[in-house]
Each structure stands twice: as C-alpha cells, then as structure tokens.
PDB file of C-alpha atoms in Angstrom:
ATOM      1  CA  UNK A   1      -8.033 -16.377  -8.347  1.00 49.00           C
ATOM      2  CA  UNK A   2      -6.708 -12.966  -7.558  1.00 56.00           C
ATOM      3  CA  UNK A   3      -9.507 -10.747  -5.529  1.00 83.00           C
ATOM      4  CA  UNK A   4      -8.159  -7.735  -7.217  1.00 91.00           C
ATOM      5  CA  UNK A   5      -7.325  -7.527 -10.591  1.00 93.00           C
ATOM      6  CA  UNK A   6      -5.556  -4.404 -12.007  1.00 95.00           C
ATOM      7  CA  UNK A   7      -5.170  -3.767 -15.820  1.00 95.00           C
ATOM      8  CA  UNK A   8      -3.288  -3.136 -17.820  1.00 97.00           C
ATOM      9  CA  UNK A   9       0.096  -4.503 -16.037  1.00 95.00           C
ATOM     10  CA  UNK A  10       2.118  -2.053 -17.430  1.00 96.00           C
ATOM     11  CA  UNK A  11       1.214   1.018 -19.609  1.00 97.00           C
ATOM     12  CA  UNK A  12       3.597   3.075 -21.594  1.00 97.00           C
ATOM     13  CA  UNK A  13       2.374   6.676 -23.244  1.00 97.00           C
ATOM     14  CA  UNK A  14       3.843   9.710 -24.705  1.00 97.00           C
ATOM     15  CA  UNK A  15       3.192  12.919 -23.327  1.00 97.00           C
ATOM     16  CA  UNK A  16       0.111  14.617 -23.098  1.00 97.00           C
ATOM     17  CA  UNK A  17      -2.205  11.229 -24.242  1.00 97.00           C
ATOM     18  CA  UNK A  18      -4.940  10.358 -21.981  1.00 98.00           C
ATOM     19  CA  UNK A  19      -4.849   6.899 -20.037  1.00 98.00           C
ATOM     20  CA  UNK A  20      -6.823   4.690 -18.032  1.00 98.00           C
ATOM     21  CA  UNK A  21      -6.237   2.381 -15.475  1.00 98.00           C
ATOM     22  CA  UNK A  22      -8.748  -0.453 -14.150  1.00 97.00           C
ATOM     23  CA  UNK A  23      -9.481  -2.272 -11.054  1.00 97.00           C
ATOM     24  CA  UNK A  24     -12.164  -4.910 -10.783  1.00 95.00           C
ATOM     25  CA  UNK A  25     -13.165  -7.031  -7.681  1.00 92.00           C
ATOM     26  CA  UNK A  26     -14.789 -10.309  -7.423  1.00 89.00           C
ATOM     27  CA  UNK A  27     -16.197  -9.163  -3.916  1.00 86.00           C
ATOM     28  CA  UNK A  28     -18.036  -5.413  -3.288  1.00 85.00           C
ATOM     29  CA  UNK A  29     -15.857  -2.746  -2.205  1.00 88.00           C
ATOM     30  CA  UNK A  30     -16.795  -0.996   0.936  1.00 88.00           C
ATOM     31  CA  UNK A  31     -14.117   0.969  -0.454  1.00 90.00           C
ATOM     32  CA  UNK A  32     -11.421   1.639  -3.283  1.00 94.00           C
ATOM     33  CA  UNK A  33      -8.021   3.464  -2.503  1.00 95.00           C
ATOM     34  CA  UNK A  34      -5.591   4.730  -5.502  1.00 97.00           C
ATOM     35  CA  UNK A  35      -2.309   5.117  -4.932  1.00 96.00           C
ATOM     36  CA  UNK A  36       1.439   5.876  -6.874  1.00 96.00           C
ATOM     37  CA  UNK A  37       4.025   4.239  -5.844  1.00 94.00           C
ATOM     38  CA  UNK A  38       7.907   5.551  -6.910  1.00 90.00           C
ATOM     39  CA  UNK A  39      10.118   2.622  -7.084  1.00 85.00           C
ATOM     40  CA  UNK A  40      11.394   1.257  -4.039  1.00 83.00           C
ATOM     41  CA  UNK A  41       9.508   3.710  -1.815  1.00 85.00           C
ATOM     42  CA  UNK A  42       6.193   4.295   0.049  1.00 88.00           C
ATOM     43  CA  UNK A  43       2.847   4.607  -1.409  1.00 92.00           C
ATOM     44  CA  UNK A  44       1.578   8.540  -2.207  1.00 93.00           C
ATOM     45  CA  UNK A  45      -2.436   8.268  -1.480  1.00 93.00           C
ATOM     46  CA  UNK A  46      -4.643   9.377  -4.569  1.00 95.00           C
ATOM     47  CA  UNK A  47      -8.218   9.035  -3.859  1.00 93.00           C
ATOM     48  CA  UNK A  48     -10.731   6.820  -1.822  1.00 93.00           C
ATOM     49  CA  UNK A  49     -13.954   5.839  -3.250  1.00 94.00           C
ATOM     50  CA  UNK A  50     -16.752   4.437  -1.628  1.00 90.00           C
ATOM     51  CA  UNK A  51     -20.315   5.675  -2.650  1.00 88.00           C
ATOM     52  CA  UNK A  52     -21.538   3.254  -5.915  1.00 89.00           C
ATOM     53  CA  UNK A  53     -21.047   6.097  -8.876  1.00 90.00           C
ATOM     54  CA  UNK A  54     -18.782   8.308  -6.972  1.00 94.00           C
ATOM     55  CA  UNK A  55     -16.227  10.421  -8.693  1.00 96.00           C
ATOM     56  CA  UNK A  56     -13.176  11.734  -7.633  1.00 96.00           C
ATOM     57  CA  UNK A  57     -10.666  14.723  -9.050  1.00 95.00           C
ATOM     58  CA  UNK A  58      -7.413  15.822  -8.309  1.00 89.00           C
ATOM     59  CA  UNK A  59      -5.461  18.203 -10.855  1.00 90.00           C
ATOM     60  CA  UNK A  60      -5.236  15.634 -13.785  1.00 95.00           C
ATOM     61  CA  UNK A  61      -6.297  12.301 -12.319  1.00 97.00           C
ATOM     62  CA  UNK A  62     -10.244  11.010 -12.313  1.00 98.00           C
ATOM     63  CA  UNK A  63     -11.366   8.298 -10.381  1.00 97.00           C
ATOM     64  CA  UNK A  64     -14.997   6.356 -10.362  1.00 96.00           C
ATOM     65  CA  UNK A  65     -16.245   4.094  -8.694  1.00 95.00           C
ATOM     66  CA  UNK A  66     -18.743   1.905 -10.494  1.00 92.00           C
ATOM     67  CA  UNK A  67     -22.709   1.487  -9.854  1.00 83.00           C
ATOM     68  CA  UNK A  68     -22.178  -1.963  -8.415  1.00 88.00           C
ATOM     69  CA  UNK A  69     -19.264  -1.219  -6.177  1.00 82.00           C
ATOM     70  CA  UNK A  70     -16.808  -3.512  -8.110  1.00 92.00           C
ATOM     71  CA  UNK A  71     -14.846  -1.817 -10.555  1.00 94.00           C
ATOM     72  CA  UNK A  72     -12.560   1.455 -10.126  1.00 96.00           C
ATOM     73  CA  UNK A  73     -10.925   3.450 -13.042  1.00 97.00           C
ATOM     74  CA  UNK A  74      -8.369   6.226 -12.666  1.00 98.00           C
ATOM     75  CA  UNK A  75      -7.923   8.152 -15.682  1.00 98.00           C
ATOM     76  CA  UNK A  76      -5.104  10.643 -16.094  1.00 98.00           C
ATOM     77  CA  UNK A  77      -5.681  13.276 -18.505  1.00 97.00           C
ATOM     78  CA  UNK A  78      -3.022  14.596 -20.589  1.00 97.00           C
ATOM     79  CA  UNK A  79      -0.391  12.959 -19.385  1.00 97.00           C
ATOM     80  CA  UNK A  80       3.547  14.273 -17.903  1.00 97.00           C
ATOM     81  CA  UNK A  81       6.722  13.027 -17.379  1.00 95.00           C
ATOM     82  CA  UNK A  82       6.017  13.449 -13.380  1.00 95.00           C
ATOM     83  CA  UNK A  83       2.894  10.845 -13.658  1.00 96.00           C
ATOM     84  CA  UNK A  84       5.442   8.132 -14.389  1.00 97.00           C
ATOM     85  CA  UNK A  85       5.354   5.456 -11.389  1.00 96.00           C
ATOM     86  CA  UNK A  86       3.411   2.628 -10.294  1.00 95.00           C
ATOM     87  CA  UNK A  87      -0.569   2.518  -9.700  1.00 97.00           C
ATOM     88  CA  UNK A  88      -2.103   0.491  -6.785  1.00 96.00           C
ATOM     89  CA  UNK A  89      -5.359  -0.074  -6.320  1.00 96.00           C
ATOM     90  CA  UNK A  90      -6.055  -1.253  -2.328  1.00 95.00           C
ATOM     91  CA  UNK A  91      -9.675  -3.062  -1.770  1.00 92.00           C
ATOM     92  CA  UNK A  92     -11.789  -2.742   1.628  1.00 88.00           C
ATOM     93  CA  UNK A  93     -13.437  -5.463   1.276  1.00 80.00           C
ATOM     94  CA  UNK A  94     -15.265  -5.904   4.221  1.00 78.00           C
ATOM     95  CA  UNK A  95     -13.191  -8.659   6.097  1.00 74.00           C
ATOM     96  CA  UNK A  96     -11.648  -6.099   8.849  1.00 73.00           C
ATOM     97  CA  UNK A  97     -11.250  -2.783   9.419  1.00 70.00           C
ATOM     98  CA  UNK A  98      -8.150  -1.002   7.648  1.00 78.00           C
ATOM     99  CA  UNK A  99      -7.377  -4.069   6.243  1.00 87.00           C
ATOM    100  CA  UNK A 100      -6.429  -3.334   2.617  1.00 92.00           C
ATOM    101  CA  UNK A 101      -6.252  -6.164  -0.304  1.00 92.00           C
ATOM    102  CA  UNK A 102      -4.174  -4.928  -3.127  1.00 94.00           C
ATOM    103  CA  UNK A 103      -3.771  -5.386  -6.813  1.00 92.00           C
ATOM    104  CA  UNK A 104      -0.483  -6.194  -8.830  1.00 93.00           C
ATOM    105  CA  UNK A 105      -0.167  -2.645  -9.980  1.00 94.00           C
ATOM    106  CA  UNK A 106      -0.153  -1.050 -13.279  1.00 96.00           C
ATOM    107  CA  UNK A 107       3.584   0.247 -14.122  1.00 96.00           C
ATOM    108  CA  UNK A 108       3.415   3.631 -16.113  1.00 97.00           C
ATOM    109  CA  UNK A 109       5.997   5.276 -18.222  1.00 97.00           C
ATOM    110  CA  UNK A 110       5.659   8.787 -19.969  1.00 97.00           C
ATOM    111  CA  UNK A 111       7.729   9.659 -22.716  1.00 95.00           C
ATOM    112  CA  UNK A 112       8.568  13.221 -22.990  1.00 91.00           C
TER     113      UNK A 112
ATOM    114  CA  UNK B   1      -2.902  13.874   7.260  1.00 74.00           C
ATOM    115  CA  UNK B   2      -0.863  11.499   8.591  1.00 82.00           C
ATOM    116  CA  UNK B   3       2.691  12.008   8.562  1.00 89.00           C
ATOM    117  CA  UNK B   4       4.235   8.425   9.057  1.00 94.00           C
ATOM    118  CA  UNK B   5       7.986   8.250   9.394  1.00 95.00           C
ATOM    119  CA  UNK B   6      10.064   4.720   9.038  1.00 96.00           C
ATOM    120  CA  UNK B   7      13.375   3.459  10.001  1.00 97.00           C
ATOM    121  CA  UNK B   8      15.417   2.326   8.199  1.00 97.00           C
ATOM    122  CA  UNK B   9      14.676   3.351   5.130  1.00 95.00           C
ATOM    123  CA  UNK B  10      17.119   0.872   3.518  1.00 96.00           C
ATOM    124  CA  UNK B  11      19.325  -1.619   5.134  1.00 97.00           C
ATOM    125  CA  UNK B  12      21.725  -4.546   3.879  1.00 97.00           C
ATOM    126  CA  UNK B  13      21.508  -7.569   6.342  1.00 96.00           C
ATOM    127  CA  UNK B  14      23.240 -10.733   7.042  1.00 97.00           C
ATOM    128  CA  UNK B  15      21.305 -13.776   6.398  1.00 97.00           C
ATOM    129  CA  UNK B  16      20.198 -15.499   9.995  1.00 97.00           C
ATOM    130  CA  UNK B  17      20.077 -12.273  11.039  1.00 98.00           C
ATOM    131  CA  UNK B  18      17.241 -10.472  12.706  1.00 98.00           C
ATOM    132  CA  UNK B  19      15.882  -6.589  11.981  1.00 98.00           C
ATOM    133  CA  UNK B  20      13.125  -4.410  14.137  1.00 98.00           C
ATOM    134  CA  UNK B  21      11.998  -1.572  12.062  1.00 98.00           C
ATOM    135  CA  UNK B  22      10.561   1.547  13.478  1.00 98.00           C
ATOM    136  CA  UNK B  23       6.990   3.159  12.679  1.00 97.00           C
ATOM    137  CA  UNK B  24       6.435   6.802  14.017  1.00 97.00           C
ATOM    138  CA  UNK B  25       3.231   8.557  13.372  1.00 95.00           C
ATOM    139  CA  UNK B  26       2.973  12.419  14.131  1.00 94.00           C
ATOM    140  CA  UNK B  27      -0.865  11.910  16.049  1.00 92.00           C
ATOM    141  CA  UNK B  28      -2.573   9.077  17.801  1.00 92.00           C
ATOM    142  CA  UNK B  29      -3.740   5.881  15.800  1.00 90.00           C
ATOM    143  CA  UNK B  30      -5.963   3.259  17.291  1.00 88.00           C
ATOM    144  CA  UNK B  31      -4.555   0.509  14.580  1.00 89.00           C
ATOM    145  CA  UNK B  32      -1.694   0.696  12.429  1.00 94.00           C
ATOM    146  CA  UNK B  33      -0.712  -2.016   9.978  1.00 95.00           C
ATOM    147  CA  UNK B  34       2.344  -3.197   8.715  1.00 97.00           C
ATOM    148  CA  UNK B  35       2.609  -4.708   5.240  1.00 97.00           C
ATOM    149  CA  UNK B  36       5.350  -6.655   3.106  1.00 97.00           C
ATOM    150  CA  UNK B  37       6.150  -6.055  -1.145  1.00 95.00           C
ATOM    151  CA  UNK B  38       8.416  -8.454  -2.238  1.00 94.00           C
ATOM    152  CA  UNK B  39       9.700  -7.630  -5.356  1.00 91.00           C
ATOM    153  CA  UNK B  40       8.224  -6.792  -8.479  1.00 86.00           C
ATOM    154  CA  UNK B  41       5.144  -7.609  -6.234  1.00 89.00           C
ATOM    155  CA  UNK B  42       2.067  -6.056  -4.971  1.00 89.00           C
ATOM    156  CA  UNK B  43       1.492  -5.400  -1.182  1.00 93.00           C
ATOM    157  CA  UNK B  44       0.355  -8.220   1.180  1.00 94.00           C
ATOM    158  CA  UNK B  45      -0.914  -7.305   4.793  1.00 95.00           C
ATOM    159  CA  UNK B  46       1.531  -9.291   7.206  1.00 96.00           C
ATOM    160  CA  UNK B  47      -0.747  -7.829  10.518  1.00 95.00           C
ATOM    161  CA  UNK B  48      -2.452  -5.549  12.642  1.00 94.00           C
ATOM    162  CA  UNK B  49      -1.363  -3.846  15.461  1.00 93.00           C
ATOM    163  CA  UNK B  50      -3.408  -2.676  18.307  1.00 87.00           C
ATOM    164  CA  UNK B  51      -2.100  -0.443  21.580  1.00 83.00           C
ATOM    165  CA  UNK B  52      -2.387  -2.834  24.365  1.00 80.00           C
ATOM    166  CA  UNK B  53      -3.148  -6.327  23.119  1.00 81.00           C
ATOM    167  CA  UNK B  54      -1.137  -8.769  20.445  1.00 87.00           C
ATOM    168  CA  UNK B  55      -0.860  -8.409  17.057  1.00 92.00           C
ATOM    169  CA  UNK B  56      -3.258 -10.284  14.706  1.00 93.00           C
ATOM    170  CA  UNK B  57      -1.140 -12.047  11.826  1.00 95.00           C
ATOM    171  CA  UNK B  58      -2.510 -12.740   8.562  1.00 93.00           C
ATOM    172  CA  UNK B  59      -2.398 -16.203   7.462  1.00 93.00           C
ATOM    173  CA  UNK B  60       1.206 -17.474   6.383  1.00 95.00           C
ATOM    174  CA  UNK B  61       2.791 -14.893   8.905  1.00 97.00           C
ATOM    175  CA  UNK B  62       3.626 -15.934  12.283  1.00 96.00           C
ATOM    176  CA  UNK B  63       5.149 -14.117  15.925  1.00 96.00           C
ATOM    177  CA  UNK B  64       8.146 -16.083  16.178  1.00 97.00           C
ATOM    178  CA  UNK B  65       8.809 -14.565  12.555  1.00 98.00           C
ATOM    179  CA  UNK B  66       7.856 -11.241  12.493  1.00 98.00           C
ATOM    180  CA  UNK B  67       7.109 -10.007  16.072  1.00 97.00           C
ATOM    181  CA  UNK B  68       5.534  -6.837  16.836  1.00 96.00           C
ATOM    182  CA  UNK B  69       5.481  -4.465  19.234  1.00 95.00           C
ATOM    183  CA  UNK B  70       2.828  -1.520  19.788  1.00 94.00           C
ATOM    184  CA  UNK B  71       4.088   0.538  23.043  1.00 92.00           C
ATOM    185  CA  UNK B  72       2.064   3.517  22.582  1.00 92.00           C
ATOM    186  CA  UNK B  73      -0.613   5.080  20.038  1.00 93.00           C
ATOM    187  CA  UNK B  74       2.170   6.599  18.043  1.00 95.00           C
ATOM    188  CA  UNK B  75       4.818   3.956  17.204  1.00 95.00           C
ATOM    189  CA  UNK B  76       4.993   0.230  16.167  1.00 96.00           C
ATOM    190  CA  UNK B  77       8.073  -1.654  15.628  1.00 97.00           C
ATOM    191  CA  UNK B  78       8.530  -4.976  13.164  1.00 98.00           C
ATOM    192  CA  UNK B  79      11.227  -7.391  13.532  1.00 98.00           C
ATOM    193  CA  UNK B  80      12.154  -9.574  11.040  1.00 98.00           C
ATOM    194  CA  UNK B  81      13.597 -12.400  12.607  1.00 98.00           C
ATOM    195  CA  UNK B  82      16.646 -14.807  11.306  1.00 98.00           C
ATOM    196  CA  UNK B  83      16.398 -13.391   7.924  1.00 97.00           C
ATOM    197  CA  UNK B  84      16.948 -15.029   4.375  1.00 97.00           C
ATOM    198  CA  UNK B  85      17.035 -13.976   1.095  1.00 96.00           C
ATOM    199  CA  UNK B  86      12.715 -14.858   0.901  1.00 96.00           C
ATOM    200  CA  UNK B  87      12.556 -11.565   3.268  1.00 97.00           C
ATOM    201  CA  UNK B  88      14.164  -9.167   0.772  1.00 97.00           C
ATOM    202  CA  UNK B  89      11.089  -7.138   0.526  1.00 96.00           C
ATOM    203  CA  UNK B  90       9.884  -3.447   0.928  1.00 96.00           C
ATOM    204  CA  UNK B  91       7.825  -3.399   4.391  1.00 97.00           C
ATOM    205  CA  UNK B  92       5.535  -0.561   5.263  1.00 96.00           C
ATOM    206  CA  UNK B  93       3.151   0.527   7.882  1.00 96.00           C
ATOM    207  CA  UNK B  94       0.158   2.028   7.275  1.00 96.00           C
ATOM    208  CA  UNK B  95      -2.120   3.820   9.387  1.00 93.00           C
ATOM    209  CA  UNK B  96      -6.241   5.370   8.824  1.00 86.00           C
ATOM    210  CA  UNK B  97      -6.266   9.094   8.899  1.00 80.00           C
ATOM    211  CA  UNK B  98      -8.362  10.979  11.369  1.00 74.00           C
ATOM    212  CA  UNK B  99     -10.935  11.904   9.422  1.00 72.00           C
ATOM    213  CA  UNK B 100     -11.603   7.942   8.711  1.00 70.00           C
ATOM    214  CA  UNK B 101     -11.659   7.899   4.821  1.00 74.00           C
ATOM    215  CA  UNK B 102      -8.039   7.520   3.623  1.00 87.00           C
ATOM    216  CA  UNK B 103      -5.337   5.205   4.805  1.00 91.00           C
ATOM    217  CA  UNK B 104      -1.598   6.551   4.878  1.00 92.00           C
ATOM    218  CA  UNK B 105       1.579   4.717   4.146  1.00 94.00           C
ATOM    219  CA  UNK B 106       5.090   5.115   5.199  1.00 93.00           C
ATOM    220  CA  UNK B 107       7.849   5.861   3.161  1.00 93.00           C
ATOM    221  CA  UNK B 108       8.759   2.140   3.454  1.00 94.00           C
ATOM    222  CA  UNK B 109      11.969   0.114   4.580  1.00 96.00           C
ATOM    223  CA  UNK B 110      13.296  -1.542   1.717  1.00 95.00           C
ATOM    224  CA  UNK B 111      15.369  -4.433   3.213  1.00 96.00           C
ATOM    225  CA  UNK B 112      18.038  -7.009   1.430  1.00 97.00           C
ATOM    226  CA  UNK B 113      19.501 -10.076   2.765  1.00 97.00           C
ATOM    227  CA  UNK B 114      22.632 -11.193   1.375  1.00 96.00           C
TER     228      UNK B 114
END
C-alpha cells in the first residue's frame, strides 16, 4: 500500500470557493512538505510542517499538521485562476535524511 | 533560498541513446538528490548524491543506468544511459536549504525518447 496517500486526486472549483487538500501517512512524519507543481515543470515549495499541531500561512493557503504527526491539510481560501496546478505532498519519514516520499498529487482546476 | 538551475530543460532523444543532465545550485549543498516523474505520476527518489563518495541508489535504480557524478558542492550531473521509451520522465534535483527546514527543487528536465 501507498505510504502517502493524497486526496482528492483531482479537484475542480470555481472561483473564489474554499478547498482542501489531504495527505495521510501510514508512518509519522518527521516532516510534511507542500508543494505546486505547473505541468511539466519543477516543483514551487509551499510550506514544511513538522511540530504535531503546527500551522502554516502564506497569502491564501493554510497548512496543519495533525496532533499525531500523520495527516497534513492545505486549504486554499477563496480560490483564483493562478492556484490552478498540481499539489504534492513530500513525506520525511525518517528513513534518511532529505529523502522525500511523495504522494500522487491532487490536480486542481479553477474556473474563472 | 536555493536557486537550483537544470539543463536541459527539455530534450527529444534517440532510443539507445544516453543523456547527462546538469544540476547547478547558486551556494554549497552537502547532499543533493535527484528524482524521476514519469508521467501522470508522482515523484520517486532515484538517489543521493554526496561530494566525494558514490551515489546511493534507491532500490530498482542502478549505476550502470543512471550514473552520477558530484564534482563539487555546487553541481551534480545524471546520465541516463541507453534510453527507451520507459525513461520518458520529468527528472529533478533537489537540494535542503540552508536554514535546514525546506527542500528546493529544480525547474526539472522533462526528457522524451522516441
């Protein structure tokens, strides 16, 4: 079974709704790395999580990390055109240093 | 940051073929990483690179396939060698930041064997 699961696989909203985006592990997270992906390009980091009940902002998007260190969300609030992309979440799980286990990504569309 | 700068960023190749692609980082990195998304999938660590000593490849990558080199603190190379249409992937080095709480990615080298 995957380590990493990421829900939902793909996500399409209209403009200005709220969304969220989950990550659960099967193993704790020493920590939890969001990232957007454009297709067919590099990964734009997001946030990094790693405290049980941390919480992170930037502009529109939240990210928590859960009591138990196994379950991220990133919520986007009122959603734009320019959020459209692909969401990764990356896992340190522990098994090396750096060394980042990913989930199948979440593919969001905004309609204007 | 970490500004990390790849080459190519996209390339056609011949299958049987071979590839090196070039990772440049604008400050010193103990490890940098280099990782494969085939497509429509997520990213899967193909190995480590440390200044000075080997590679260490994850399991179901091998040296013969995709050798490494790691010259200096800066810059990593990958080559993708005799190539087939399984390679077609986006590959991307990564690298941790100095402050030791965010990993960077490149911009990625999206290859395709024909």
């Amino acid at each position: 079974s995957q380590e990493l699961e990421q829900s939902p696989q793909s996500l399409i909203v209209q403009e200005g709704k709220n969304l969220t985006i989950n990550c659960t592990s099967s193993k704790t997270l020493y920590g939890l790395y969001w990232y957007k992906q454009k297709y067919g390009e590099g990964l734009i980091f997001l946030m990094m999580l790693q405290k049980g009940g941390e919480e992170k902002s930037h502009e529109k998007i939240t990210a928590k990390l859960d009591e138990k260190k196994q379950q991220s969300s990133l919520h986007i609030t009122a959603s734009q055109p320019s959020h459209a992309g692909i969401y990764l979440c990356g896992a340190d799980t522990g098994t090396s240093y750096g060394k980042l286990t990913f989930g199948q990504g979440t593919i969001l569309t905004v309609h204007p | 940051s970490a500004v990390i700068s790849q080459k190519p960023s996209r390339d056609i190749c011949q299958r049987g073929t071979s590839l090196t692609i070039q990772c440049q980082v604008d400050s010193q990195v103990t490890m940098m990483f280099w990782y494969r998304q085939q497509p429509g999938q997520s990213l899967t660590l193909i190995a480590t690179a440390n200044q000075g000593s080997e590679a260490t490849y994850e399991s179901g990558f091998v040296i013969d396939k995709f050798p490494i080199s790691r010259p200096n603190l800066t810059f990593s190379t990958l080559t993708v060698s005799n190539m087939s249409p399984e390679d077609s992937s986006i590959y991307l080095c990564s690298v941790e930041g100095s402050a030791g709480n965010t990993i960077y990615f490149g911009e990625g080298s999206w290859l395709t064997v024909v």
